[in-house]
XYZ file of C-alpha atoms in Angstrom:
438
model
C -137.783 -30.611 5.343
C -135.921 -30.808 8.573
C -133.455 -27.906 6.704
C -136.594 -26.196 5.321
C -138.189 -25.901 9.225
C -135.389 -24.410 10.491
C -134.941 -21.376 7.308
C -138.297 -20.774 8.443
C -137.688 -20.656 11.924
C -134.558 -18.713 12.242
C -135.879 -16.435 9.917
C -138.671 -15.722 11.852
C -136.636 -15.557 15.086
C -134.135 -13.386 13.458
C -137.082 -11.245 11.842
C -139.170 -11.023 15.767
C -135.541 -9.923 16.823
C -135.586 -6.843 14.043
C -138.479 -5.713 15.060
C -137.676 -5.619 18.436
C -134.987 -3.997 18.066
C -136.538 -1.301 16.261
C -139.757 -1.046 18.498
C -136.767 -0.769 21.630
C -134.420 2.037 20.078
C -131.615 3.505 22.224
C -131.856 6.425 23.344
C -129.073 9.412 24.320
C -130.275 12.027 25.991
C -127.315 14.926 25.873
C -128.297 17.376 28.662
C -126.672 20.906 28.917
C -125.545 23.050 31.659
C -126.994 26.608 31.492
C -127.429 26.930 27.835
C -130.150 28.802 25.994
C -132.551 28.030 23.770
C -131.019 29.820 20.853
C -127.782 29.384 21.073
C -127.627 26.524 17.941
C -126.810 27.682 14.387
C -129.850 25.785 12.397
C -132.397 28.160 15.298
C -131.652 31.322 14.150
C -128.358 31.995 15.964
C -126.019 33.395 12.457
C -123.198 33.771 15.016
C -122.674 30.340 16.347
C -121.464 27.683 15.276
C -123.480 23.997 16.088
C -123.089 21.915 13.304
C -123.822 18.586 15.047
C -126.646 20.218 16.470
C -127.745 21.655 13.468
C -128.020 18.001 12.067
C -130.362 16.800 14.315
C -132.232 20.328 13.984
C -132.610 19.298 9.802
C -134.190 15.897 10.488
C -135.598 15.787 13.480
C -138.357 18.009 16.003
C -137.829 20.956 17.338
C -140.211 22.924 20.861
C -139.209 25.887 21.239
C -140.856 26.877 24.308
C -139.669 24.702 26.541
C -138.444 25.968 30.254
C -137.500 24.596 33.595
C -139.899 25.170 35.793
C -138.277 27.471 38.364
C -136.883 26.321 41.460
C -136.476 27.314 45.150
C -132.351 28.050 45.224
C -129.857 30.065 43.302
C -128.257 26.435 41.445
C -131.848 26.060 39.691
C -129.863 23.305 37.722
C -130.134 21.185 40.546
C -134.677 21.657 41.003
C -133.932 21.917 37.335
C -132.521 18.115 36.935
C -134.453 16.535 39.553
C -137.270 17.539 37.834
C -136.330 15.277 35.264
C -135.344 12.376 36.838
C -138.128 12.063 38.525
C -140.785 13.183 36.297
C -142.603 15.407 38.968
C -142.607 19.566 38.883
C -140.747 21.628 41.364
C -142.975 21.528 44.512
C -143.032 17.772 44.605
C -139.306 16.854 44.155
C -137.308 15.833 46.519
C -135.943 17.810 49.284
C -132.938 15.978 49.457
C -130.317 15.003 46.321
C -130.586 11.892 47.944
C -133.786 10.592 48.407
C -135.166 8.198 46.135
C -138.597 8.550 46.987
C -139.337 8.324 44.135
C -138.807 6.225 40.945
C -136.389 7.786 38.784
C -135.864 8.104 35.040
C -132.893 5.984 35.062
C -134.106 3.296 38.222
C -137.374 2.872 35.570
C -134.978 2.591 32.511
C -132.640 -0.206 33.576
C -136.370 -2.275 35.264
C -137.339 -1.675 31.372
C -134.642 -3.783 30.470
C -131.767 -0.687 29.014
C -128.782 -0.400 29.937
C -128.239 2.129 31.621
C -125.360 4.857 31.816
C -125.083 8.220 33.602
C -121.942 10.282 32.430
C -122.850 14.006 33.869
C -121.927 16.067 36.162
C -121.854 15.472 40.372
C -122.443 18.459 41.309
C -125.821 20.519 41.923
C -127.671 17.343 40.289
C -129.810 14.461 42.140
C -127.439 11.998 43.311
C -129.277 9.938 43.548
C -131.330 9.615 40.454
C -127.636 9.602 38.740
C -126.500 6.418 40.695
C -129.612 4.931 40.394
C -127.716 4.178 36.574
C -126.061 1.131 36.134
C -123.030 2.920 35.432
C -122.582 6.251 36.333
C -119.351 8.317 36.365
C -119.331 12.174 36.394
C -117.706 14.107 34.215
C -116.647 17.016 36.939
C -114.544 14.075 38.775
C -111.101 16.764 39.999
C -113.180 20.052 38.526
C -113.427 23.009 41.530
C -114.794 25.779 41.348
C -111.377 28.044 41.034
C -110.424 26.040 38.834
C -107.214 26.857 36.364
C -108.625 28.839 33.830
C -107.046 27.839 30.202
C -107.658 24.745 28.251
C -105.820 21.780 29.279
C -107.731 22.727 32.619
C -110.745 19.954 33.680
C -112.844 21.604 33.808
C -112.038 22.372 30.278
C -111.848 19.173 28.768
C -115.465 17.804 29.961
C -117.058 17.423 27.159
C -114.055 15.198 25.769
C -114.707 12.774 28.859
C -118.468 12.767 28.367
C -117.471 11.672 24.895
C -114.779 9.114 26.037
C -117.628 7.682 29.016
C -120.238 7.116 26.252
C -117.800 5.928 23.740
C -116.812 3.570 26.092
C -120.106 2.304 26.863
C -121.246 1.743 23.313
C -118.111 -0.474 23.365
C -118.958 -2.750 25.946
C -121.355 -5.493 25.778
C -124.306 -5.299 26.990
C -125.787 -8.924 26.018
C -128.263 -7.180 23.253
C -130.145 -4.882 25.345
C -130.409 -1.624 23.717
C -128.645 1.453 25.238
C -129.672 4.760 27.080
C -127.052 7.268 28.002
C -128.219 9.942 29.817
C -125.452 12.873 29.120
C -125.031 15.546 31.595
C -122.128 17.996 31.571
C -120.813 21.298 33.336
C -120.907 22.598 30.473
C -121.339 25.707 29.144
C -121.378 26.594 32.730
C -118.882 29.477 34.133
C -115.847 29.330 33.772
C -116.399 29.129 30.497
C -113.478 27.969 28.911
C -112.526 25.574 26.191
C -110.221 24.766 23.840
C -107.923 27.121 22.256
C -109.158 27.339 18.514
C -112.493 26.864 20.016
C -112.151 30.567 21.566
C -109.878 31.587 18.760
C -113.233 30.921 16.835
C -114.915 34.221 18.127
C -113.896 37.804 17.739
C -115.673 39.364 20.479
C -116.101 43.211 18.688
C -118.272 40.799 15.240
C -120.736 39.441 18.136
C -124.087 40.982 18.371
C -125.680 42.168 21.892
C -129.987 41.227 21.866
C -132.525 43.924 21.584
C -132.994 43.389 25.175
C -129.695 44.265 26.247
C -130.277 47.034 29.633
C -126.417 48.246 31.783
C -129.155 47.709 34.805
C -132.112 45.523 35.158
C -134.532 48.795 35.341
C -135.744 47.652 39.937
C -134.736 45.166 42.214
C -135.891 41.943 41.416
C -134.643 40.253 44.709
C -131.627 38.176 43.174
C -129.675 40.678 42.617
C -126.720 40.005 43.939
C -126.549 36.205 43.562
C -123.006 34.538 42.166
C -123.859 34.761 38.619
C -125.122 38.462 38.537
C -121.663 38.774 39.770
C -119.376 37.677 37.177
C -119.038 40.933 35.171
C -119.958 44.451 36.982
C -121.788 46.870 36.903
C -123.737 48.618 35.100
C -122.969 46.648 32.023
C -120.235 47.782 29.638
C -120.789 46.334 26.133
C -117.768 45.070 25.311
C -117.259 42.665 28.088
C -120.750 41.524 27.297
C -119.636 40.913 24.089
C -116.160 38.985 25.550
C -118.882 36.493 27.628
C -120.935 36.063 24.533
C -117.805 35.027 22.816
C -116.432 32.343 25.656
C -119.817 31.109 25.918
C -120.133 30.591 22.278
C -116.660 29.023 21.979
C -118.289 26.841 24.999
C -121.306 25.912 22.987
C -119.226 24.809 19.911
C -116.801 22.268 21.818
C -119.347 20.758 23.542
C -120.865 20.420 19.727
C -117.936 19.173 18.735
C -118.280 15.911 21.230
C -121.819 15.494 20.688
C -120.802 14.886 17.925
C -117.890 12.564 18.168
C -120.527 10.331 20.601
C -122.727 10.489 17.284
C -120.301 9.750 15.252
C -119.516 6.701 17.312
C -122.618 5.214 17.279
C -122.965 5.843 13.130
C -119.939 3.525 12.954
C -121.312 0.608 15.384
C -124.416 0.680 12.834
C -126.907 2.155 15.479
C -127.750 5.812 14.466
C -130.775 4.611 12.490
C -132.059 2.826 15.818
C -131.307 5.582 18.628
C -132.918 8.385 19.394
C -131.823 11.611 20.078
C -132.968 13.881 22.853
C -130.711 17.287 23.086
C -131.558 20.288 25.730
C -130.344 22.373 28.874
C -131.669 22.084 31.906
C -132.187 25.744 31.665
C -131.055 29.608 30.104
C -129.753 32.391 31.120
C -129.219 35.597 30.957
C -125.806 36.412 29.731
C -124.820 38.937 27.323
C -126.920 41.259 29.691
C -130.143 40.485 28.511
C -132.619 42.882 30.638
C -128.811 43.862 31.969
C -129.328 40.316 34.790
C -126.402 37.659 33.169
C -127.915 34.403 35.262
C -130.381 32.344 35.654
C -132.349 34.049 39.386
C -135.100 35.461 36.493
C -138.119 34.651 34.884
C -137.530 36.317 31.804
C -138.037 34.380 27.809
C -133.691 33.854 28.086
C -134.747 31.544 30.883
C -136.025 28.862 28.086
C -134.052 25.834 27.217
C -133.739 24.103 23.258
C -135.510 21.168 22.761
C -134.292 18.976 19.881
C -135.478 15.080 19.091
C -134.640 13.347 16.574
C -134.527 9.298 15.181
C -136.399 6.651 14.284
C -140.663 7.516 14.587
C -139.559 11.123 15.432
C -141.074 13.184 13.027
C -139.589 16.049 11.117
C -140.932 19.706 12.214
C -141.231 21.767 15.396
C -143.802 23.087 18.435
C -144.559 26.562 19.595
C -146.379 24.525 22.041
C -145.387 24.852 26.187
C -143.461 22.544 27.408
C -141.959 21.561 31.247
C -138.793 20.162 31.041
C -140.019 17.329 33.277
C -141.906 15.869 30.011
C -139.077 14.300 28.645
C -138.904 11.850 32.101
C -142.942 9.756 30.402
C -141.394 10.914 26.916
C -138.481 8.905 27.256
C -140.836 6.028 28.910
C -142.909 6.105 25.910
C -140.175 5.753 23.181
C -138.919 3.039 25.475
C -142.028 1.229 25.709
C -141.780 1.245 29.452
C -144.031 2.739 31.888
C -144.208 5.531 33.558
C -144.730 5.949 37.459
C -148.129 6.866 38.171
C -146.323 9.895 39.783
C -145.056 11.551 37.315
C -146.580 14.724 36.161
C -145.140 15.405 32.945
C -147.398 14.462 29.602
C -145.532 12.785 26.750
C -144.168 14.213 24.280
C -145.083 11.936 21.641
C -148.485 13.167 21.460
C -147.786 16.104 20.246
C -144.673 15.282 17.427
C -147.847 13.388 15.823
C -150.269 16.133 15.950
C -152.338 14.830 18.847
C -153.330 17.747 21.139
C -153.113 15.531 23.953
C -149.567 16.785 25.089
C -150.502 19.926 25.489
C -151.490 22.793 27.669
C -152.477 25.945 27.414
C -150.531 27.721 30.215
C -146.894 27.334 31.952
C -146.029 28.663 34.802
C -142.315 28.760 37.415
C -141.588 30.238 40.700
C -138.038 31.898 41.596
C -137.598 31.521 45.855
C -140.197 34.015 47.181
C -139.379 36.800 45.267
C -140.550 35.486 41.377
C -143.483 34.749 39.869
C -144.284 33.748 36.296
C -147.027 32.405 33.732
C -147.849 32.070 30.373
C -149.830 31.518 28.110
C -149.995 30.940 24.072
C -149.875 35.149 24.339
C -149.412 36.787 27.630
C -146.630 36.678 30.463
C -146.904 38.011 33.153
C -144.167 38.009 36.213
C -144.787 39.114 39.838
C -142.435 40.540 42.750
C -144.193 39.375 45.655
C -141.449 41.384 47.700
C -142.772 44.306 45.919
C -145.772 43.874 44.660
C -144.691 44.822 41.298
C -146.125 42.895 37.940
C -144.969 43.119 34.286
C -146.835 41.969 31.825
C -145.572 41.588 27.935
C -146.807 39.998 24.957
C -145.196 38.149 23.976
C -146.629 38.067 19.890
C -145.577 41.246 19.292
C -142.526 41.610 21.731
C -140.780 38.388 21.691
C -137.621 40.189 24.080
C -139.945 41.252 27.170
C -139.056 44.818 26.294
C -142.391 47.002 27.216
C -143.614 46.209 30.274
C -147.801 46.712 29.815
C -149.015 46.420 33.358
C -149.941 49.958 33.881
C -151.249 50.458 30.524
C -155.040 51.218 30.752
C -155.630 49.739 28.187
C -154.574 46.209 29.444
C -156.625 46.414 32.767
C -158.244 43.754 32.057
C -155.341 41.616 30.630
C -153.884 42.217 34.208
C -156.592 41.294 35.787
C -157.290 37.624 33.472
C -153.380 36.769 34.135
C -153.649 37.056 37.820
C -156.330 35.642 38.115
C -154.027 32.813 35.973
C -151.925 32.900 37.821
C -153.419 32.253 41.397
C -155.142 29.246 39.734
C -151.662 28.252 38.924
C -150.012 28.753 42.021
C -152.625 26.411 43.989
C -152.842 24.055 40.857
C -149.317 23.216 41.394
C -149.182 23.602 45.180
C -147.443 26.488 45.667
C -147.133 27.458 49.546
C -146.225 31.580 48.486
C -149.068 34.023 48.612
C -151.664 34.256 45.299
C -151.438 38.384 43.891
C -154.145 40.717 44.861
């Protein structure tokens, strides 16, 4: 009888432990740098090779309209990463990178009982948030802006460093705790270099330019001479733009390869089925001459990021919901069973993936410094350039490449007025201190 009772008790305990593990999955959060939303093969880009991300898309959930909420500095990745780490909107994030006035994602997940790792770049990131993780290692150690541009340079090796750090962490003893890994390398940010076998995959002559390629932007958008725009001469030469894209794609394929190494380690350790994987980027950029531009200092749709979630509890599907990157903070907390701090402004995307309306929004807003403002809904988008009081109005359903500006069309005057009012309302809602459109 004693043996029977012991067996029953053991079954209950181990059964409960298995249930607990299922309820508290590992979370692998991969945040690339400057990766545009349309740079994944299975999401419609036939020219790029991303086999590991394609597998995530196949079994996961994709958000088609994911945005950083802009920034007040040219290095937009800094406010973007700070918003992700704090769950706060652009005008509410800490002004200093070492400021910990808000509970950061790493801190909350550590307190929730997770073994936590940040392995990513230090430059232009939220240092206080990085170092609130249980373990923090920087993948840009030894990397300089003028890094030697060959396949053996520290800049080129960042994806491998990231994967090595992640694998080392996964092999460590965490006392049975679930793991939360945030991998956030300086990649595919320039300088765009990768090992030769990846560079050789892409012949610039065979790369296509987008329908909204332009030799020059049609007017001064207020940020024409920032460093990103100086990476190629103007007017944009089509052949040079194709070379830039070939290098960009090579870097993304190299990153994809190392993401595959991390996922393979999870599989070998029997952890893949109990791991939610999130892949996104801090923002996109216009590399390749979209609208005559190269960088991320604009508010066109090329500013969007990819966003894929896959793993236990994540359905297969897609959504056109309007999403901010800082929505990931409460989403990760929800997946982990942790409580998001009350100051978090993002929305839990689990509701969207379940088909519930609580996580959706009808309008999305973004600023860039004091020179650009944007608002959009499910069809219409308005960009305002306050310094020159110029507007652009786009019908995204019929003109997703934002080629035809309708702001001067008399037939769209009412729609223009509606979007101006919507922009002013969003500026007020998000505490934008700038002037409002008239």
